[in-house]
Short mmCIF file of C-alpha atoms and ligand atoms in Angstrom, two decimals:
data_model
loop_
_atom_site.label_atom_id
_atom_site.label_comp_id
_atom_site.label_asym_id
_atom_site.label_seq_id
_atom_site.Cartn_x
_atom_site.Cartn_y
_atom_site.Cartn_z
CA MET V 289 -19.79 -16.79 30.17
CA PRO V 290 -23.56 -17.23 30.77
CA ARG V 291 -25.11 -20.43 29.42
CA ILE V 292 -27.53 -20.22 26.52
CA SER V 293 -31.05 -21.04 27.69
CA THR V 294 -33.00 -23.99 26.28
CA SER V 295 -35.88 -21.67 25.39
CA LEU V 296 -33.54 -19.53 23.23
CA ILE V 297 -32.20 -22.64 21.48
CA ARG V 298 -35.77 -23.82 20.75
CA LYS V 299 -36.77 -20.38 19.54
CA ALA V 300 -33.79 -20.23 17.15
CA ALA V 301 -34.46 -23.75 15.81
CA ARG V 302 -38.08 -22.75 15.05
CA ILE V 303 -36.98 -19.64 13.07
CA ARG V 304 -34.59 -21.47 10.67
CA PRO V 305 -33.21 -25.00 10.57
CA GLY V 306 -29.64 -24.85 11.87
CA LEU V 307 -29.88 -21.34 13.33
CA HIS V 308 -29.63 -22.70 16.89
CA LEU V 309 -26.26 -24.27 15.99
CA LEU V 310 -24.80 -20.78 15.61
CA LEU V 311 -25.74 -19.70 19.13
CA PRO V 312 -22.69 -21.06 21.02
CA GLU V 313 -20.35 -18.91 18.87
CA CYS V 314 -22.67 -15.94 18.27
CA ARG V 315 -24.13 -15.80 21.82
CA THR V 316 -27.20 -13.72 20.83
CA LEU V 317 -30.10 -14.45 18.49
CA GLU V 318 -29.48 -11.18 16.60
CA GLN V 319 -25.84 -12.09 15.91
CA ALA V 320 -26.82 -15.64 14.94
CA LYS V 321 -29.43 -14.31 12.47
CA LEU V 322 -26.84 -11.94 10.98
CA GLU V 323 -24.31 -14.73 10.55
CA TYR V 324 -26.98 -17.00 9.05
CA LYS V 325 -27.73 -14.26 6.53
CA TRP V 326 -24.01 -14.10 5.56
CA LEU V 327 -23.96 -17.88 5.13
CA THR V 328 -27.01 -17.79 2.84
CA GLU V 329 -25.42 -14.99 0.80
CA GLU V 330 -22.11 -16.82 0.38
CA LEU V 331 -22.99 -20.51 0.17
CA PRO V 332 -24.68 -22.13 -2.82
CA SER V 333 -27.11 -24.63 -1.31
CA LYS V 334 -29.21 -25.46 1.74
CA LYS V 335 -26.97 -28.48 2.28
CA SER V 336 -23.81 -26.36 2.42
CA ILE V 337 -25.49 -23.86 4.79
CA ARG V 338 -26.49 -26.70 7.10
CA TRP V 339 -22.91 -28.06 6.93
CA ALA V 340 -21.54 -24.58 7.76
CA CYS V 341 -23.88 -24.33 10.78
CA PHE V 342 -22.49 -27.63 12.08
CA GLN V 343 -18.93 -26.34 11.56
CA ARG V 344 -19.76 -23.23 13.56
CA TYR V 345 -21.22 -25.46 16.30
CA LYS V 346 -17.78 -27.09 16.43
CA HIS V 347 -16.27 -23.56 16.83
CA VAL V 348 -14.69 -23.39 13.35
CA PRO V 349 -14.13 -19.66 12.57
CA LEU V 350 -16.53 -18.23 9.99
CA GLN V 351 -13.65 -17.03 7.79
CA TYR V 352 -12.22 -20.55 7.51
CA ILE V 353 -15.68 -21.76 6.40
CA LEU V 354 -16.26 -18.93 3.90
CA ARG V 355 -12.51 -18.92 3.04
CA SER V 356 -12.07 -15.18 3.01
CA GLN V 357 -12.19 -11.93 4.97
CA PRO V 358 -12.53 -8.40 3.55
CA PHE V 359 -9.59 -6.16 4.43
CA GLY V 360 -9.94 -2.61 3.10
CA ALA V 361 -10.39 -2.88 -0.65
CA LEU V 362 -9.06 -6.45 -0.68
CA ASP V 363 -10.61 -9.85 -0.22
CA ILE V 364 -8.09 -11.88 1.75
CA ILE V 365 -8.16 -15.68 1.38
CA CYS V 366 -8.15 -17.34 4.79
CA LYS V 367 -7.02 -20.92 5.48
CA PRO V 368 -6.51 -22.92 8.67
CA GLY V 369 -2.96 -22.55 9.97
CA VAL V 370 -2.77 -18.82 9.19
CA LEU V 371 -4.24 -16.10 11.40
CA ILE V 372 -7.47 -14.46 10.20
CA PRO V 373 -7.01 -10.68 9.75
CA ARG V 374 -8.74 -8.63 12.46
CA TRP V 375 -10.70 -5.38 12.19
CA GLU V 376 -8.31 -3.74 14.69
CA THR V 377 -5.47 -4.26 12.22
CA GLU V 378 -7.52 -3.19 9.23
CA GLU V 379 -8.41 0.05 11.02
CA TRP V 380 -4.84 1.28 11.56
CA VAL V 381 -3.67 0.07 8.15
CA MET V 382 -6.46 2.06 6.47
CA ASP V 383 -5.43 5.08 8.55
CA ILE V 384 -1.87 4.77 7.16
CA ILE V 385 -3.18 4.70 3.60
CA ARG V 386 -5.50 7.65 4.27
CA ALA V 387 -2.70 9.71 5.84
CA LEU V 388 -0.36 9.11 2.89
CA ASN V 389 -2.99 9.69 0.23
CA ASN V 390 -4.17 12.92 1.87
CA SER V 391 -0.63 14.24 1.90
CA ALA V 392 1.43 15.92 -0.77
CA LEU V 393 3.59 12.78 -0.86
CA SER V 394 1.22 10.81 -3.11
CA SER V 395 0.95 13.61 -5.64
CA ARG V 396 4.74 13.88 -5.73
CA THR V 397 4.79 10.10 -6.23
CA ILE V 398 7.85 9.41 -4.13
CA PRO V 399 8.41 5.64 -4.22
CA LEU V 400 8.10 4.04 -0.80
CA HIS V 401 9.56 0.70 0.25
CA ILE V 402 7.44 -1.14 2.81
CA CYS V 403 8.61 -4.09 4.87
CA ASP V 404 5.92 -6.08 6.69
CA THR V 405 7.21 -8.40 9.39
CA PHE V 406 4.99 -11.21 10.81
CA THR V 407 2.92 -10.99 7.65
CA GLY V 408 0.51 -13.97 8.03
CA THR V 409 -1.99 -13.77 5.13
CA GLY V 410 -0.10 -10.70 3.88
CA CYS V 411 -3.13 -8.50 4.59
CA ILE V 412 -1.06 -5.50 5.81
CA ALA V 413 1.58 -5.63 3.07
CA LEU V 414 -0.95 -6.18 0.29
CA ALA V 415 -3.37 -3.51 1.50
CA LEU V 416 -0.53 -0.96 1.76
CA SER V 417 0.88 -1.91 -1.61
CA HIS V 418 -2.58 -1.69 -3.18
CA GLY V 419 -3.43 1.61 -1.48
CA ILE V 420 -0.10 3.44 -1.88
CA PRO V 421 0.88 4.12 -5.49
CA HIS V 422 4.53 3.52 -6.45
CA SER V 423 5.30 1.38 -3.43
CA THR V 424 7.22 -1.88 -3.29
CA PHE V 425 7.09 -4.33 -0.42
CA THR V 426 8.73 -7.25 1.28
CA ALA V 427 6.72 -9.55 3.54
CA ILE V 428 8.33 -11.88 6.08
CA ASP V 429 6.93 -14.83 8.03
CA VAL V 430 8.40 -17.96 9.58
CA SER V 431 5.42 -20.04 8.52
CA ARG V 432 5.54 -21.80 5.13
CA LYS V 433 1.73 -21.96 5.08
CA ALA V 434 1.59 -18.18 5.57
CA ILE V 435 4.05 -17.42 2.76
CA LYS V 436 2.15 -19.76 0.41
CA LEU V 437 -1.08 -17.97 1.29
CA VAL V 438 0.48 -14.52 0.68
CA LYS V 439 1.30 -15.69 -2.88
CA GLU V 440 -2.32 -16.77 -3.37
CA ASN V 441 -3.56 -13.49 -1.97
CA MET V 442 -1.28 -11.51 -4.29
CA LEU V 443 -2.71 -13.37 -7.28
CA LYS V 444 -6.31 -13.02 -6.11
CA ASN V 445 -5.98 -9.30 -5.44
CA ASN V 446 -3.79 -8.42 -8.43
CA VAL V 447 -0.96 -7.17 -6.24
CA SER V 448 2.54 -7.44 -7.67
CA GLY V 449 5.97 -5.99 -6.92
CA GLY V 450 6.43 -7.87 -3.68
CA LYS V 451 9.19 -10.07 -2.32
CA LEU V 452 8.42 -12.82 0.18
CA ILE V 453 10.85 -14.15 2.78
CA GLU V 454 10.24 -17.30 4.82
CA GLN V 455 12.42 -16.84 7.89
CA ASN V 456 12.40 -16.59 11.65
CA ILE V 457 12.63 -12.88 12.38
CA LEU V 458 13.87 -13.44 15.92
CA SER V 459 16.65 -15.95 15.42
CA SER V 460 17.90 -15.50 11.88
CA LYS V 461 19.87 -12.67 10.35
CA VAL V 462 16.92 -11.63 8.23
CA CYS V 463 17.19 -8.06 9.46
CA ASP V 464 20.98 -7.73 9.23
CA GLU V 465 20.90 -9.13 5.69
CA TYR V 466 17.93 -7.02 4.62
CA PRO V 467 19.07 -5.62 1.25
CA SER V 468 17.39 -2.23 1.05
CA HIS V 469 16.53 0.77 3.16
CA ILE V 470 12.95 0.70 4.46
CA ASP V 471 10.64 3.71 4.42
CA ILE V 472 7.76 2.11 6.31
CA LEU V 473 8.23 -0.93 8.55
CA THR V 474 5.01 -2.58 9.71
CA GLY V 475 4.31 -5.56 11.92
CA ASN V 476 1.57 -7.30 13.81
CA PRO V 477 3.62 -9.66 15.98
CA PRO V 478 2.33 -12.38 18.29
CA TYR V 479 1.67 -10.39 21.47
CA ILE V 480 -0.82 -12.19 23.74
CA ARG V 481 0.78 -13.26 27.02
CA MET V 482 0.33 -16.97 27.82
CA ARG V 483 -1.72 -16.27 30.95
CA ASP V 484 -4.03 -13.91 28.99
CA PHE V 485 -4.28 -16.48 26.21
CA ASN V 486 -5.56 -19.13 28.64
CA ARG V 487 -7.91 -16.68 30.34
CA ASP V 488 -9.28 -14.38 27.62
CA VAL V 489 -9.04 -16.03 24.22
CA THR V 490 -12.23 -17.64 22.80
CA THR V 491 -12.54 -21.39 22.26
CA SER V 492 -12.74 -20.88 18.51
CA VAL V 493 -9.42 -19.02 18.41
CA LYS V 494 -7.75 -21.50 20.80
CA LEU V 495 -8.86 -24.52 18.80
CA PHE V 496 -8.40 -23.29 15.25
CA GLU V 497 -5.96 -20.39 14.93
CA PRO V 498 -2.19 -20.95 15.17
CA ARG V 499 -0.71 -20.31 18.60
CA LEU V 500 2.53 -19.25 16.88
CA ALA V 501 0.63 -16.25 15.52
CA LEU V 502 -0.85 -15.22 18.85
CA VAL V 503 1.29 -15.90 21.89
CA GLY V 504 4.26 -13.68 22.69
CA GLU V 505 5.69 -11.41 25.36
CA LEU V 506 8.07 -8.56 24.49
CA GLU V 507 10.51 -10.42 22.24
CA CYS V 508 9.22 -8.98 18.96
CA TYR V 509 9.35 -5.41 20.32
CA ARG V 510 12.88 -6.07 21.65
CA ASN V 511 13.82 -7.32 18.19
CA LEU V 512 12.30 -4.17 16.66
CA VAL V 513 14.41 -1.85 18.81
CA ASP V 514 17.59 -3.93 18.70
CA HIS V 515 17.64 -4.77 15.00
CA TRP V 516 15.18 -2.91 12.78
CA LEU V 517 15.44 0.75 13.77
CA PRO V 518 18.74 1.41 11.93
CA LYS V 519 17.14 0.02 8.75
CA THR V 520 14.04 2.18 8.55
CA ASP V 521 12.71 5.75 8.49
CA SER V 522 9.49 4.83 10.28
CA PHE V 523 7.72 1.91 11.92
CA PHE V 524 4.18 0.90 12.89
CA TYR V 525 3.83 -2.13 15.18
CA GLU V 526 0.53 -3.39 16.53
CA ILE V 527 0.33 -3.88 20.29
CA GLY V 528 -2.07 -5.72 22.58
CA ASP V 529 -1.62 -3.52 25.63
CA ILE V 530 -0.01 -0.33 26.86
CA ASN V 531 2.97 -2.19 28.42
CA GLN V 532 4.25 -3.07 24.96
CA PHE V 533 4.11 0.60 24.02
CA SER V 534 5.90 1.59 27.26
CA TYR V 535 8.60 -1.00 26.61
CA VAL V 536 9.44 0.49 23.19
CA GLU V 537 9.14 4.07 24.43
CA ASN V 538 11.41 3.44 27.43
CA ARG V 539 14.00 1.56 25.39
CA ILE V 540 14.21 4.54 23.03
CA LYS V 541 14.19 7.23 25.72
CA GLU V 542 16.87 5.45 27.77
CA ASP V 543 19.33 5.28 24.86
CA SER V 544 20.72 8.75 24.13
CA ASN V 545 21.32 8.01 20.42
CA LEU V 546 17.87 6.54 19.86
CA SER V 547 16.23 9.23 21.96
CA ARG V 548 17.95 11.90 19.86
CA SER V 549 16.79 10.48 16.56
CA TRP V 550 13.44 8.78 17.16
CA SER V 551 10.00 10.30 17.82
CA ILE V 552 7.54 7.79 19.26
CA GLY V 553 3.75 7.80 19.08
CA LEU V 554 0.81 5.83 20.42
CA LYS V 555 -2.44 5.14 18.59
CA TYR V 556 -5.66 3.93 20.20
CA ASP V 557 -8.26 1.94 18.26
CA SER V 558 -11.92 2.90 18.01
CA ASN V 559 -12.66 0.67 21.03
CA GLY V 560 -10.33 2.85 23.11
CA LYS V 561 -7.56 0.21 23.37
CA ALA V 562 -3.87 1.03 22.89
CA ARG V 563 -3.26 -0.47 19.45
CA VAL V 564 -0.13 0.80 17.66
CA VAL V 565 3.32 1.94 18.69
CA TYR V 566 4.88 3.94 15.88
CA GLY V 567 7.93 6.07 15.29
CA PHE V 568 9.84 8.32 12.90
CA ASN V 569 13.56 8.81 12.46
CA THR V 570 15.05 12.29 11.99
CA THR V 571 16.18 11.42 8.44
CA PRO V 572 14.64 13.72 5.78
CA LYS V 573 12.03 11.10 4.87
CA GLY V 574 11.39 10.34 8.53
CA ARG V 575 10.73 14.03 9.21
CA MET V 576 8.38 14.24 6.26
CA LEU V 577 6.48 11.17 7.50
CA LEU V 578 6.29 12.66 11.01
CA GLN V 579 4.41 15.63 9.54
CA ILE V 580 2.18 13.50 7.35
CA PHE V 581 1.20 11.28 10.28
CA ALA V 582 0.36 14.12 12.68
CA PRO V 583 -3.36 13.08 12.85
CA PHE V 584 -2.58 9.33 13.12
CA GLY V 585 -2.15 9.19 16.91
CA THR V 586 -0.28 11.11 19.60
CA ILE V 587 3.46 11.69 19.62
CA ARG V 588 4.59 10.83 23.16
CA HIS V 589 8.30 11.44 22.70
CA LEU V 590 9.69 13.93 20.20
CA ALA V 591 13.24 13.11 19.02
CA THR V 592 15.48 15.33 21.15
CA ALA V 593 17.30 16.51 18.00
CA LEU V 594 13.96 17.95 16.84
CA SER V 595 12.89 19.37 20.20
CA LYS V 596 16.26 21.18 20.59
CA HIS V 597 15.98 22.47 17.04
CA LYS V 598 12.47 23.76 17.81
CA ALA V 599 13.64 25.43 21.04
CA ASN V 600 16.61 27.10 19.28
CA SER V 601 14.50 28.46 16.47
CA LYS V 602 12.08 30.18 18.90
C1 SAM A 88 -0.48 -11.88 14.80
S1 SAM A 88 -0.06 -12.78 13.33
C2 SAM A 88 -0.18 -11.44 12.18
C3 SAM A 88 -0.59 -11.86 10.81
C4 SAM A 88 -0.98 -10.68 9.89
N1 SAM A 88 0.09 -9.73 9.77
C5 SAM A 88 -2.22 -9.99 10.39
O1 SAM A 88 -2.14 -8.87 10.85
O2 SAM A 88 -3.31 -10.60 10.31
C6 SAM A 88 1.66 -13.04 13.56
C7 SAM A 88 2.39 -13.77 12.44
O3 SAM A 88 3.78 -13.84 12.81
C8 SAM A 88 4.33 -15.08 12.41
N2 SAM A 88 5.47 -15.32 13.31
C9 SAM A 88 5.44 -15.68 14.62
N3 SAM A 88 6.70 -15.74 15.10
C10 SAM A 88 7.53 -15.42 14.06
C11 SAM A 88 8.94 -15.30 13.94
N4 SAM A 88 9.75 -15.54 14.97
N5 SAM A 88 9.46 -14.93 12.74
C12 SAM A 88 8.65 -14.70 11.68
N6 SAM A 88 7.30 -14.79 11.75
C13 SAM A 88 6.75 -15.14 12.93
C14 SAM A 88 3.18 -16.07 12.53
O4 SAM A 88 3.39 -17.17 11.67
C15 SAM A 88 1.98 -15.20 12.14
O5 SAM A 88 1.70 -15.34 10.77
#
């Protein structure tokens, strides 16, 4: 990363007191000015703005300073120890809400049960519950801090009808003991490989956001295929790269039962990065969701039961 020149630091300091302190995180004067503007809009006094600039100089994430992050229609409280929601996640979650609300499903008001694994602040579960009428949800996380924060976020955003489970998704029987059938399973698991974490992740994220929320290989996708598929009609799991998609796709294609009953899709984000692996079962609700989500991404494997049915009906 190129160093910030002394002349730029001096220039920033002359424009506003404290502005130069934002440069190490913001990198450009334009970004620093924008962030300074947000701080002045959100914080009550010059003293608190100055304090916030010093925090940013120490790489503290802006959302931990301002204590919240917009996520769709919601304002999600953010606290150290729990991952800050990202725009990449917000984008695909809003696309789910849009797809369902544009479909006949919402007008028929079929109740949907959503289960959000690796819930963190609860941003995905709460946004879906808020955006999809007649839905109920369960949100699961191993972190006590996260579950406590989901409760606060439910109160703040007037979201009710949710059940929270504090458990390790990978080692406990949380899936086997899951009491109800799931219509929509969502998850944003830790998916950054250790070597990528050391190489690519910013200082701010490394110092202040929980590693538990970020670092992972394929274990959460293995857990999805091994344990959750029999419980749900559809799933949407965020991915960090195409290999995680290929892993899920191959696992499903290589198993004749899964291949028969599961259609698998891939969604890219607006930056052109592979972002979501998703799938639909051949159950009646799964088939309906497959139709509803036709514009969501690209189906890369159509359940063989459906492709045979299509071929026979030609
Ligand atoms: C990438 S964060 C996602 C948070 C939130 N869903 C979002 O999109 O902002 C992953 C979350 O998974 C949780 N987590 C990590 N390993 C877990 C496990 N084995 N069982 C349950 N939760 C886990 C972490 O505590 C963290 O909150």
